[in-house]
C-alpha positions as protocol buffer text, in pm:
chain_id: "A"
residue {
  index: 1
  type: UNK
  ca { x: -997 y: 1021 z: 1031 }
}
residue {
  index: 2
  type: UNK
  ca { x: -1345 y: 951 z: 1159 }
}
residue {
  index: 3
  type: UNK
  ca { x: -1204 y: 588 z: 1327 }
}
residue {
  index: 4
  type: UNK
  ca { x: -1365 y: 371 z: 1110 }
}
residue {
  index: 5
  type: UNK
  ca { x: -1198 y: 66 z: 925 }
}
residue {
  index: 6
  type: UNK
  ca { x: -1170 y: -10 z: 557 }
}
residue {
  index: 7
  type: UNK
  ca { x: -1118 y: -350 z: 410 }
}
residue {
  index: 8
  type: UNK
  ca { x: -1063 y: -438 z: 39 }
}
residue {
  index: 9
  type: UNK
  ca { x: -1095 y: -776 z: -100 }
}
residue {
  index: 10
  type: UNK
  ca { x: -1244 y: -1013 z: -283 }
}
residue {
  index: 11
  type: UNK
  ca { x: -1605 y: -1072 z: -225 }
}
residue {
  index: 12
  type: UNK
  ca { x: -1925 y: -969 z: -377 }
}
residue {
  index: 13
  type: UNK
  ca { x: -1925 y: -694 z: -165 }
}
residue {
  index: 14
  type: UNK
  ca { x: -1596 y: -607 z: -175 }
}
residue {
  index: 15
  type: UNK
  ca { x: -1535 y: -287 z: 52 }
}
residue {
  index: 16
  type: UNK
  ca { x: -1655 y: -315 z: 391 }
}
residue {
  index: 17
  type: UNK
  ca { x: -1627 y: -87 z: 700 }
}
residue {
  index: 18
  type: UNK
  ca { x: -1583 y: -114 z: 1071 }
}
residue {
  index: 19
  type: UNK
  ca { x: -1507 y: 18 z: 1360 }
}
residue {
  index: 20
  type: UNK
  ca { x: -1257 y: 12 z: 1546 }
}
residue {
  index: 21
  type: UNK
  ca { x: -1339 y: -295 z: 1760 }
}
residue {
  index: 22
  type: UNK
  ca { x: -1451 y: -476 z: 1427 }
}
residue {
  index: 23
  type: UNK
  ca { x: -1828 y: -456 z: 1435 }
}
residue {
  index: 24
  type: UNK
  ca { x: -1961 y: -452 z: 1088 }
}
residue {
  index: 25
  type: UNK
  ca { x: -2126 y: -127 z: 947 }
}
residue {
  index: 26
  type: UNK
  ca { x: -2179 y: -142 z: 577 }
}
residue {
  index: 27
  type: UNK
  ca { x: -2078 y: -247 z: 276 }
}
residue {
  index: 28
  type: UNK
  ca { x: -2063 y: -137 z: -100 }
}
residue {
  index: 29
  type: UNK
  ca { x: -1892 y: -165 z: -450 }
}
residue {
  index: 30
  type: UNK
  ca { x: -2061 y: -469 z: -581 }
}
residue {
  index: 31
  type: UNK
  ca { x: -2008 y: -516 z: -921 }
}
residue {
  index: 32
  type: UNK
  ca { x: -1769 y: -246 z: -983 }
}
residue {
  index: 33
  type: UNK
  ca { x: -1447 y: -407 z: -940 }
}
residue {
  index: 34
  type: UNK
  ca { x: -1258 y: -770 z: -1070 }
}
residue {
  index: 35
  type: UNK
  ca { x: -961 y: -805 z: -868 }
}
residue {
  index: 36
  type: UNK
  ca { x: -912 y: -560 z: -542 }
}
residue {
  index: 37
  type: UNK
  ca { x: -604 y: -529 z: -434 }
}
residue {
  index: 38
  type: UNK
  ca { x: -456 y: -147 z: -282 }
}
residue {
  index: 39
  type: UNK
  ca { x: -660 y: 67 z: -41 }
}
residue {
  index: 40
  type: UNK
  ca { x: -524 y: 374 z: 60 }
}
residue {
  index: 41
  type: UNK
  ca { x: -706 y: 724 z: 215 }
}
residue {
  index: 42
  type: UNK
  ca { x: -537 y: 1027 z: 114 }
}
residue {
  index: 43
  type: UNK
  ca { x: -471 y: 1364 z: 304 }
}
residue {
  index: 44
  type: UNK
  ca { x: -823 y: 1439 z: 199 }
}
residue {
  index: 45
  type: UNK
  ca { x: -959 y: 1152 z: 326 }
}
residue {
  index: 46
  type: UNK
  ca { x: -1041 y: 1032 z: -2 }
}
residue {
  index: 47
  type: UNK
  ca { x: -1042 y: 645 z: -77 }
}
residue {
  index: 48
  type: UNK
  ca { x: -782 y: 491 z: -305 }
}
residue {
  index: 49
  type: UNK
  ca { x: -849 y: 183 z: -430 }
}
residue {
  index: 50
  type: UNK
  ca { x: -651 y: -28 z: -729 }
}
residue {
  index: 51
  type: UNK
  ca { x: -778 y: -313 z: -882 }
}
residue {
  index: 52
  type: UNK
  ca { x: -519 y: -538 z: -1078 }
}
residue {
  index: 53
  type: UNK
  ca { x: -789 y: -709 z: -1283 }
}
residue {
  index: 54
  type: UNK
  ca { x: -959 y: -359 z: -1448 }
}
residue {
  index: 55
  type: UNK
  ca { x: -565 y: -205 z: -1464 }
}
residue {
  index: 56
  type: UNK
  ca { x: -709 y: 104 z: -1283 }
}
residue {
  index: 57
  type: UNK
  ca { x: -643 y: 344 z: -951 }
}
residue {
  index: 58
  type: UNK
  ca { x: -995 y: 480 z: -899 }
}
residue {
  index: 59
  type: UNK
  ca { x: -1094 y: 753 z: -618 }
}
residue {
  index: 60
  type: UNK
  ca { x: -1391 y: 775 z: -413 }
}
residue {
  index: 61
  type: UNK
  ca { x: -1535 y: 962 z: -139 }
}
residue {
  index: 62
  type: UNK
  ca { x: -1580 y: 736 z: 192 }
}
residue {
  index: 63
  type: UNK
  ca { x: -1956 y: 684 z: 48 }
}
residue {
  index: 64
  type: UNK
  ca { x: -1838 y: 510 z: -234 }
}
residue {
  index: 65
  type: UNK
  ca { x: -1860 y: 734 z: -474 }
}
residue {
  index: 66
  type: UNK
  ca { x: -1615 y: 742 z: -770 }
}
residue {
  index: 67
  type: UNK
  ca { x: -1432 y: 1080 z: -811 }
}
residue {
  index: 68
  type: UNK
  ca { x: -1164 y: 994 z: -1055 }
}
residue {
  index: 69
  type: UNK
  ca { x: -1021 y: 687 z: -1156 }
}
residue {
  index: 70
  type: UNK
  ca { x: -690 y: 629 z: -1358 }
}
residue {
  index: 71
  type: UNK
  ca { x: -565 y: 380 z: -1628 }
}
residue {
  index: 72
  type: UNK
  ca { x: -789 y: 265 z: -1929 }
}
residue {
  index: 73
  type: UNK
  ca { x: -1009 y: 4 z: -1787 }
}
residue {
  index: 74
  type: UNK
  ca { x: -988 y: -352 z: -1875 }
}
residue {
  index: 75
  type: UNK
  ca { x: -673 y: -222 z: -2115 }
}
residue {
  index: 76
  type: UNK
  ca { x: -297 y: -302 z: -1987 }
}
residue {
  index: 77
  type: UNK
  ca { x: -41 y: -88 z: -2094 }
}
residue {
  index: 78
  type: UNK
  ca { x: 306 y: 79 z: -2008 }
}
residue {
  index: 79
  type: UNK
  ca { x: 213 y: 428 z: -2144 }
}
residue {
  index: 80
  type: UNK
  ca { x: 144 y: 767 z: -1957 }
}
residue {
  index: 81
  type: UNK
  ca { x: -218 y: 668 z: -2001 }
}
residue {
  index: 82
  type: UNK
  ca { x: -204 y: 301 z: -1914 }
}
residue {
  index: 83
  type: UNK
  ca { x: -73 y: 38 z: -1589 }
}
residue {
  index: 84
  type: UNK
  ca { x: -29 y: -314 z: -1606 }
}
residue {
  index: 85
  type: UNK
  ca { x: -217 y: -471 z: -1296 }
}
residue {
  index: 86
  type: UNK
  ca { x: -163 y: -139 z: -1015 }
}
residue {
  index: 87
  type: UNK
  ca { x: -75 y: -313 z: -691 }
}
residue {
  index: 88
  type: UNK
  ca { x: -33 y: 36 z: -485 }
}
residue {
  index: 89
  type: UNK
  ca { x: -102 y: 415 z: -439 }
}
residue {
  index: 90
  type: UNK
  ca { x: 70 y: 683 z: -213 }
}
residue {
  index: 91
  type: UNK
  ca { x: 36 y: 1044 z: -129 }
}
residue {
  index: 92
  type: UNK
  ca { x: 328 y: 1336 z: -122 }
}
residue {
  index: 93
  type: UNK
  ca { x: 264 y: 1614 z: 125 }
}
residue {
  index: 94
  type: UNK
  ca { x: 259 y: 1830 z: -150 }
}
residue {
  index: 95
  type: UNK
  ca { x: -17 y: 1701 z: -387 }
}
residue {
  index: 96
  type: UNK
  ca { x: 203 y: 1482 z: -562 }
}
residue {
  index: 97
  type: UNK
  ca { x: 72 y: 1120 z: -580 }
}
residue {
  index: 98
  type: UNK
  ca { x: 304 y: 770 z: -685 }
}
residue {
  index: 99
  type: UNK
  ca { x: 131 y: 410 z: -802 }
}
residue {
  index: 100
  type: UNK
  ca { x: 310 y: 144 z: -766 }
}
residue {
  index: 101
  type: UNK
  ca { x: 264 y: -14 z: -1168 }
}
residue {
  index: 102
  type: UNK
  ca { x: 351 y: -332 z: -1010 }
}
residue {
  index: 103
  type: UNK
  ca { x: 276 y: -674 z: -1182 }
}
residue {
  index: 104
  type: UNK
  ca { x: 303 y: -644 z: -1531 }
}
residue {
  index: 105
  type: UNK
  ca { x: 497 y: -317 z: -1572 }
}
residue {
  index: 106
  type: UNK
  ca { x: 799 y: -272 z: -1306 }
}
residue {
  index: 107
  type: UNK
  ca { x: 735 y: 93 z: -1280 }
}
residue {
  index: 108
  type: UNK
  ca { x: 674 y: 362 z: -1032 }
}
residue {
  index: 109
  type: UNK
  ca { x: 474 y: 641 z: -1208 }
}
residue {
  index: 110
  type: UNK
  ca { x: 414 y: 997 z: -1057 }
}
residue {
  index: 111
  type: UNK
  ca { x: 146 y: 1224 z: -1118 }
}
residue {
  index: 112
  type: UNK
  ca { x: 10 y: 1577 z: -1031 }
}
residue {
  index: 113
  type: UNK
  ca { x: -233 y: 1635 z: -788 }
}
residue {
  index: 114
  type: UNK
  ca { x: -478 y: 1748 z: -1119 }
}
residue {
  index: 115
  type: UNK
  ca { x: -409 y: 1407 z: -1245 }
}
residue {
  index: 116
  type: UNK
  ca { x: -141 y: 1485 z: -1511 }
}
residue {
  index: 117
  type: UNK
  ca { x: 112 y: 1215 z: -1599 }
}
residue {
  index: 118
  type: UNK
  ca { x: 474 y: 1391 z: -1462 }
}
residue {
  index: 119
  type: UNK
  ca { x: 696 y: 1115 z: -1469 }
}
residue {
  index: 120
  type: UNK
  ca { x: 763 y: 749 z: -1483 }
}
residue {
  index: 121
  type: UNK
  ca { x: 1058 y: 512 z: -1365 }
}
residue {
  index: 122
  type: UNK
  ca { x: 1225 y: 181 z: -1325 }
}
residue {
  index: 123
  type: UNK
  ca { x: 1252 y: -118 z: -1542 }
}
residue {
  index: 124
  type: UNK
  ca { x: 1313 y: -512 z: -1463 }
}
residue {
  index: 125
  type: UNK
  ca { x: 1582 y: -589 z: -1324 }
}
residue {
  index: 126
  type: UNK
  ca { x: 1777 y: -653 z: -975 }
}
residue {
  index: 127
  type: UNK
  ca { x: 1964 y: -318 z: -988 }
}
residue {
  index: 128
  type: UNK
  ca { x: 1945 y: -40 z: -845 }
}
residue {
  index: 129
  type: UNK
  ca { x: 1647 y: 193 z: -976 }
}
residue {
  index: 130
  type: UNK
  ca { x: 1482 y: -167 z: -1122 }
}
residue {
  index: 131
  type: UNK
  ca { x: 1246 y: -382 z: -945 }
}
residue {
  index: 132
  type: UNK
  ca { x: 1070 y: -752 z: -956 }
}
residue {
  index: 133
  type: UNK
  ca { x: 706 y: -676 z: -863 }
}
residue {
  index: 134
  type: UNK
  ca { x: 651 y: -314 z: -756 }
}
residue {
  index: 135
  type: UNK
  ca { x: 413 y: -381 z: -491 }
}
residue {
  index: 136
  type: UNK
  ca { x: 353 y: -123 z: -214 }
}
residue {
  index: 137
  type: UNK
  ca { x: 526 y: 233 z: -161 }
}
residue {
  index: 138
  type: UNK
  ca { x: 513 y: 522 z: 88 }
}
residue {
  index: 139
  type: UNK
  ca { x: 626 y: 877 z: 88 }
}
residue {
  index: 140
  type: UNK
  ca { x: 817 y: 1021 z: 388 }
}
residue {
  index: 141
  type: UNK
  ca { x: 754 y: 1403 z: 495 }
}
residue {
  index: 142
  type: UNK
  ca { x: 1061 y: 1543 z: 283 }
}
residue {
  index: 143
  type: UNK
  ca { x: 950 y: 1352 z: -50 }
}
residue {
  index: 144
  type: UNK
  ca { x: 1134 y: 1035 z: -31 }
}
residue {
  index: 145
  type: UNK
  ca { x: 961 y: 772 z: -209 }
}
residue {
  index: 146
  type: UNK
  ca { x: 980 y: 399 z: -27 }
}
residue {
  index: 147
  type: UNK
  ca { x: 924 y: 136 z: -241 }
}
residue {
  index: 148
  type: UNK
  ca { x: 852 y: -231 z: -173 }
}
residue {
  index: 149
  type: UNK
  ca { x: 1039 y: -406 z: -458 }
}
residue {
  index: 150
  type: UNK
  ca { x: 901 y: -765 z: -333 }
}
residue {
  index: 151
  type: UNK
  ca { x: 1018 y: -982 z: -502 }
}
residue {
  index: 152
  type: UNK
  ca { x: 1403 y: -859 z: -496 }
}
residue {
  index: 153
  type: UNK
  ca { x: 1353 y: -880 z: -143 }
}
residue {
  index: 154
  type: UNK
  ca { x: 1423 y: -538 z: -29 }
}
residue {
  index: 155
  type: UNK
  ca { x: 1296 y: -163 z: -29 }
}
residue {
  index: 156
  type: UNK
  ca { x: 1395 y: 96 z: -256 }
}
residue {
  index: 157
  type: UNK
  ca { x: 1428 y: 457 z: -155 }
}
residue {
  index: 158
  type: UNK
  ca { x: 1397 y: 729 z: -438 }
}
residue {
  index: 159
  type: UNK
  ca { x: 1412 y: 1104 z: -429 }
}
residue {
  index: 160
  type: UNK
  ca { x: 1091 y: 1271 z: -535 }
}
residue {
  index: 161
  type: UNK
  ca { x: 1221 y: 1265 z: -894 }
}
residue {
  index: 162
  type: UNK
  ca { x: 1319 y: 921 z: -903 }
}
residue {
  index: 163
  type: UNK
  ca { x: 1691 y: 936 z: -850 }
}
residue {
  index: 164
  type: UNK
  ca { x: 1802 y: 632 z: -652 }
}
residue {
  index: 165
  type: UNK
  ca { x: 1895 y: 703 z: -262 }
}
residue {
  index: 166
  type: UNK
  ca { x: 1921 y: 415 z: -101 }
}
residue {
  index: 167
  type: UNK
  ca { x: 1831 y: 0 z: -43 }
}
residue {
  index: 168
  type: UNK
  ca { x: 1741 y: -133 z: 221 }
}
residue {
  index: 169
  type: UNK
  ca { x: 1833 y: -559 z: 191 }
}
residue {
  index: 170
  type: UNK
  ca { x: 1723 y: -660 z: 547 }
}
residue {
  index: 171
  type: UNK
  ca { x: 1379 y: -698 z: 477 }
}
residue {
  index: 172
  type: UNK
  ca { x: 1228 y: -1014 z: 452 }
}
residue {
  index: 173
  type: UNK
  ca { x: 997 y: -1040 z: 139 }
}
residue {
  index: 174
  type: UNK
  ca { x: 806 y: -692 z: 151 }
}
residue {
  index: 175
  type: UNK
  ca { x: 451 y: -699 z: 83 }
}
residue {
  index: 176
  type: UNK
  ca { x: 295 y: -414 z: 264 }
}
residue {
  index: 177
  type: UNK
  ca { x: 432 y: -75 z: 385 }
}
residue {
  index: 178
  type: UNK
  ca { x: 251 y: 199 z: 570 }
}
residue {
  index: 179
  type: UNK
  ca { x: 409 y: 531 z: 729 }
}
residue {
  index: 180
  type: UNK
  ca { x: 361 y: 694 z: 1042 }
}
residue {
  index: 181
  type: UNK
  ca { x: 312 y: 1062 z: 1107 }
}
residue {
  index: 182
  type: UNK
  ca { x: 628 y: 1022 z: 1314 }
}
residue {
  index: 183
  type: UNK
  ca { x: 836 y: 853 z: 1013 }
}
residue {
  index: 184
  type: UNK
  ca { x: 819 y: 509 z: 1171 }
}
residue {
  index: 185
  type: UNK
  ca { x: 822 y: 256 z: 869 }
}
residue {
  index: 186
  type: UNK
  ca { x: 582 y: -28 z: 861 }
}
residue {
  index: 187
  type: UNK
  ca { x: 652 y: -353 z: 681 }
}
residue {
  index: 188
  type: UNK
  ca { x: 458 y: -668 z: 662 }
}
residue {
  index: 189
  type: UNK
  ca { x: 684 y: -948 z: 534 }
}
residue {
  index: 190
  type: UNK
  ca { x: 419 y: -1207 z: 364 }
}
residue {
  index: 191
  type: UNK
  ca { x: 698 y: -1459 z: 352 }
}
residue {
  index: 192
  type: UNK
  ca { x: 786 y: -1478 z: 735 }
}
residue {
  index: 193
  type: UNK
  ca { x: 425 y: -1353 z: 866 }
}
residue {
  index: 194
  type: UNK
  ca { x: 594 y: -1108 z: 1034 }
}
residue {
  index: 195
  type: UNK
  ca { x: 554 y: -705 z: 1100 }
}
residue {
  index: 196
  type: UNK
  ca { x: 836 y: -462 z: 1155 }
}
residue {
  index: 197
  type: UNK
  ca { x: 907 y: -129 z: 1251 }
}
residue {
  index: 198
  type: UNK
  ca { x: 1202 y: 96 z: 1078 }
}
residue {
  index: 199
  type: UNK
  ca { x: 1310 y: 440 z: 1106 }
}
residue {
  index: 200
  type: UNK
  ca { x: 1399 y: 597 z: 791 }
}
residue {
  index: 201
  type: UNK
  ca { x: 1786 y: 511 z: 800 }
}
residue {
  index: 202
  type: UNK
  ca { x: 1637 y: 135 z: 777 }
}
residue {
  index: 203
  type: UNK
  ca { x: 1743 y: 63 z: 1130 }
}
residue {
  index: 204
  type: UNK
  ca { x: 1504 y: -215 z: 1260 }
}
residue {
  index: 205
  type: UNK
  ca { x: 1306 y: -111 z: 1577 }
}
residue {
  index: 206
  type: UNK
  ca { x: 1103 y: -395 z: 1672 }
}
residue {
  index: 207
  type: UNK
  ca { x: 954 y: -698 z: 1520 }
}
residue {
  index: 208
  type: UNK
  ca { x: 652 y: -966 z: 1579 }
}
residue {
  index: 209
  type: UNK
  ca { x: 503 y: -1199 z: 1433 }
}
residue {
  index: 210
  type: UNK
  ca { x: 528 y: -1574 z: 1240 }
}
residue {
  index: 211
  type: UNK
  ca { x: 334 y: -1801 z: 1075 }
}
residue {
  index: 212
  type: UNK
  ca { x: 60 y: -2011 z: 1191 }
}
residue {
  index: 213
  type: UNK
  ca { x: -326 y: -1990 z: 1264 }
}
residue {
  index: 214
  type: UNK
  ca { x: -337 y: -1844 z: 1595 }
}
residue {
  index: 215
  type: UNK
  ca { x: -366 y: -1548 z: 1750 }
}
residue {
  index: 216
  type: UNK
  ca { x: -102 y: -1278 z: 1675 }
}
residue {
  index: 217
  type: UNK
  ca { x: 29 y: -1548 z: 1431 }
}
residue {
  index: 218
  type: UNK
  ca { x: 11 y: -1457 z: 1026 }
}
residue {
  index: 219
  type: UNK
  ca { x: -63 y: -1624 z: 662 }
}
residue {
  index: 220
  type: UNK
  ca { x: 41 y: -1427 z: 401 }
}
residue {
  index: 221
  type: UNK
  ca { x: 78 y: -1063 z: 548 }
}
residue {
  index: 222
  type: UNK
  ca { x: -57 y: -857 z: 274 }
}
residue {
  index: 223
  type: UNK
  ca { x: -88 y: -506 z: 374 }
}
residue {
  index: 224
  type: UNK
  ca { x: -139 y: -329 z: 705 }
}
residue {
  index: 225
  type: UNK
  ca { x: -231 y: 19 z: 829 }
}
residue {
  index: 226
  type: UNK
  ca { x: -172 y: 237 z: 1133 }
}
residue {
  index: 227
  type: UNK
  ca { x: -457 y: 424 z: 1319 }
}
residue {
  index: 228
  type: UNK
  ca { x: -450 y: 784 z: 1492 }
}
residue {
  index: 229
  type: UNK
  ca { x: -420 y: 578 z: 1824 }
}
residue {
  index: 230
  type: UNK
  ca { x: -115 y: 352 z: 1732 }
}
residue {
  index: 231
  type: UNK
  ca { x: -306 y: 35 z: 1665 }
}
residue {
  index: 232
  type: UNK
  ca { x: -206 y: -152 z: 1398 }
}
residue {
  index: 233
  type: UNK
  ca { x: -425 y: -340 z: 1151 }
}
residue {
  index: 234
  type: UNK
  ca { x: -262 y: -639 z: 946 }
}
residue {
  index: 235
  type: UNK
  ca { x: -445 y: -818 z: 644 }
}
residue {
  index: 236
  type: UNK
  ca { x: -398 y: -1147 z: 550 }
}
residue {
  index: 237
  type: UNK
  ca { x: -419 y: -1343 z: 189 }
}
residue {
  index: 238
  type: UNK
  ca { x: -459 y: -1734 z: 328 }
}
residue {
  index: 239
  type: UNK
  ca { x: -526 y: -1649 z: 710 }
}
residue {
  index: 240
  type: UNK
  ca { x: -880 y: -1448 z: 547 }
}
residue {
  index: 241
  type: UNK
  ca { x: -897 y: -1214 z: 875 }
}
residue {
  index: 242
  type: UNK
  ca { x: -752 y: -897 z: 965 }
}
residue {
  index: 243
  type: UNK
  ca { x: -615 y: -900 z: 1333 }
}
residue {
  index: 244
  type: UNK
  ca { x: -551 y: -578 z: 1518 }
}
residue {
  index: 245
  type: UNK
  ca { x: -194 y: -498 z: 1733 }
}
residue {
  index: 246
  type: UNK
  ca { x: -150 y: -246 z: 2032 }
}
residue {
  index: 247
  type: UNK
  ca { x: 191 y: -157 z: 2057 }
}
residue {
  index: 248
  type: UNK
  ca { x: 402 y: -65 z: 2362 }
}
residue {
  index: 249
  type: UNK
  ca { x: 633 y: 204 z: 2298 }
}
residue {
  index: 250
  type: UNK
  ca { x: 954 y: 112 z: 2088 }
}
residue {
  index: 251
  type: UNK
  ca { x: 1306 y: 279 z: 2114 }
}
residue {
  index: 252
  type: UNK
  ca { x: 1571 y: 200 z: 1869 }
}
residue {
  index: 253
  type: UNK
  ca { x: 1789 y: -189 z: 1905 }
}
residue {
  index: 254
  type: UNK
  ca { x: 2115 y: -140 z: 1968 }
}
């Protein structure tokens, strides 16, 4: 809300901020995590962060400091207390949060906004309701839960209780997903390098992107975000950048 960028990785220092044109500001977290990987704000703007190696979902303030964090550290599990390497956390309007439990489970699992373990789902599998490497998810404005089931190559869309609603097969290999506050889909295939744009019937709206070094190009699309301006912000595993998009407007392919 205040502008700034946050980027999660895997450095000594591994959360760092900037602004919106990408000048450095600070830095902090060193020695606190093993293996970033999901970095989310919340409604609050609160700071989400899961780390795959410790098996937790942790909370912080902007600052850095920790308000609540999730899982039993360093311990896997597939319990109401326990995740198997968290790739992914998102927020319901109405407190409700999801993880994604996402490379050793194949799991979504819901909780209150106290904290309390309400539900979990999904198994392994290639059906419907099952998933190959829960890795990112989003939560539309009437509870709809989007999930990126990578490695099934598609999204899955769930009620806010988990039934099954829909999939969505024309996809690419979806690694990141972010929603808009006008229920524009976001999808970073790390496969193609490319970024797309759905409405929430899963019709396509526009798409850029491919692989290579150069600008506007992509390696390994990881996750991306959407500012209060319309810019997008893409991270990359193997390019080791994040590059920044302004978008013209977009009406619906026919």
């Amino acid at each position: 809300a205040r502008g700034q960028v946050y980027v999660f990785q895997r450095t000594p220092h591994p959360v760092r901020v900037f602004d919106r044109d990408g000048r450095f500001w600070r830095a902090w977290g060193a020695g606190r995590f093993l293996l970033p990987h999901g970095c989310r704000f919340d409604p609050q703007g609160h700071l989400w962060l899961t780390d795959v190696g410790r098996q937790q979902v942790m909370e912080f303030t902007p600052e850095g400091r920790l308000l609540r964090a999730f899982g039993v550290r360093n311990r896997p599990g597939d319990d109401a207390r326990h995740f198997n390497r968290p790739a992914d956390v998102a927020f319901a309007s109405g407190g409700d949060f999801y993880v994604a439990d996402g490379y050793g489970n194949a799991r979504v699992v819901r909780f209150s906004r106290a904290g309390q373990f309400r539900q979990a789902w999904g198994r392994r599998g290639t059906g419907p309701g099952q998933f190959h490497l829960v890795h990112a998810l989003v939560v539309d404005a009437a509870g709809r839960v989007y999930v990126a089931d990578r490695e099934n190559h598609r999204i899955q869309v769930f009620g806010p209780n988990g039934k099954f609603l829909a999939q969505w097969r024309q996809v690419g290999v979806p690694f990141g997903l972010f929603l808009t506050r006008d229920q524009r889909v976001f999808v970073a295939d790390g496969l193609a390098n490319t970024i797309s744009i759905y409405d929430l019937q899963g019709r396509r709206l526009a798409r850029w992107g491919g692989t290579g070094r150069a600008s506007g190009l992509m390696r390994r699309a990881h996750s991306l975000c959407v500012d209060d301006r319309g810019a997008v912000y893409v991270a990359e595993v193997n390019g080791r950048r994040v590059q920044k998009f302004i978008l013209a407007p977009v009406a619906p392919s026919r």
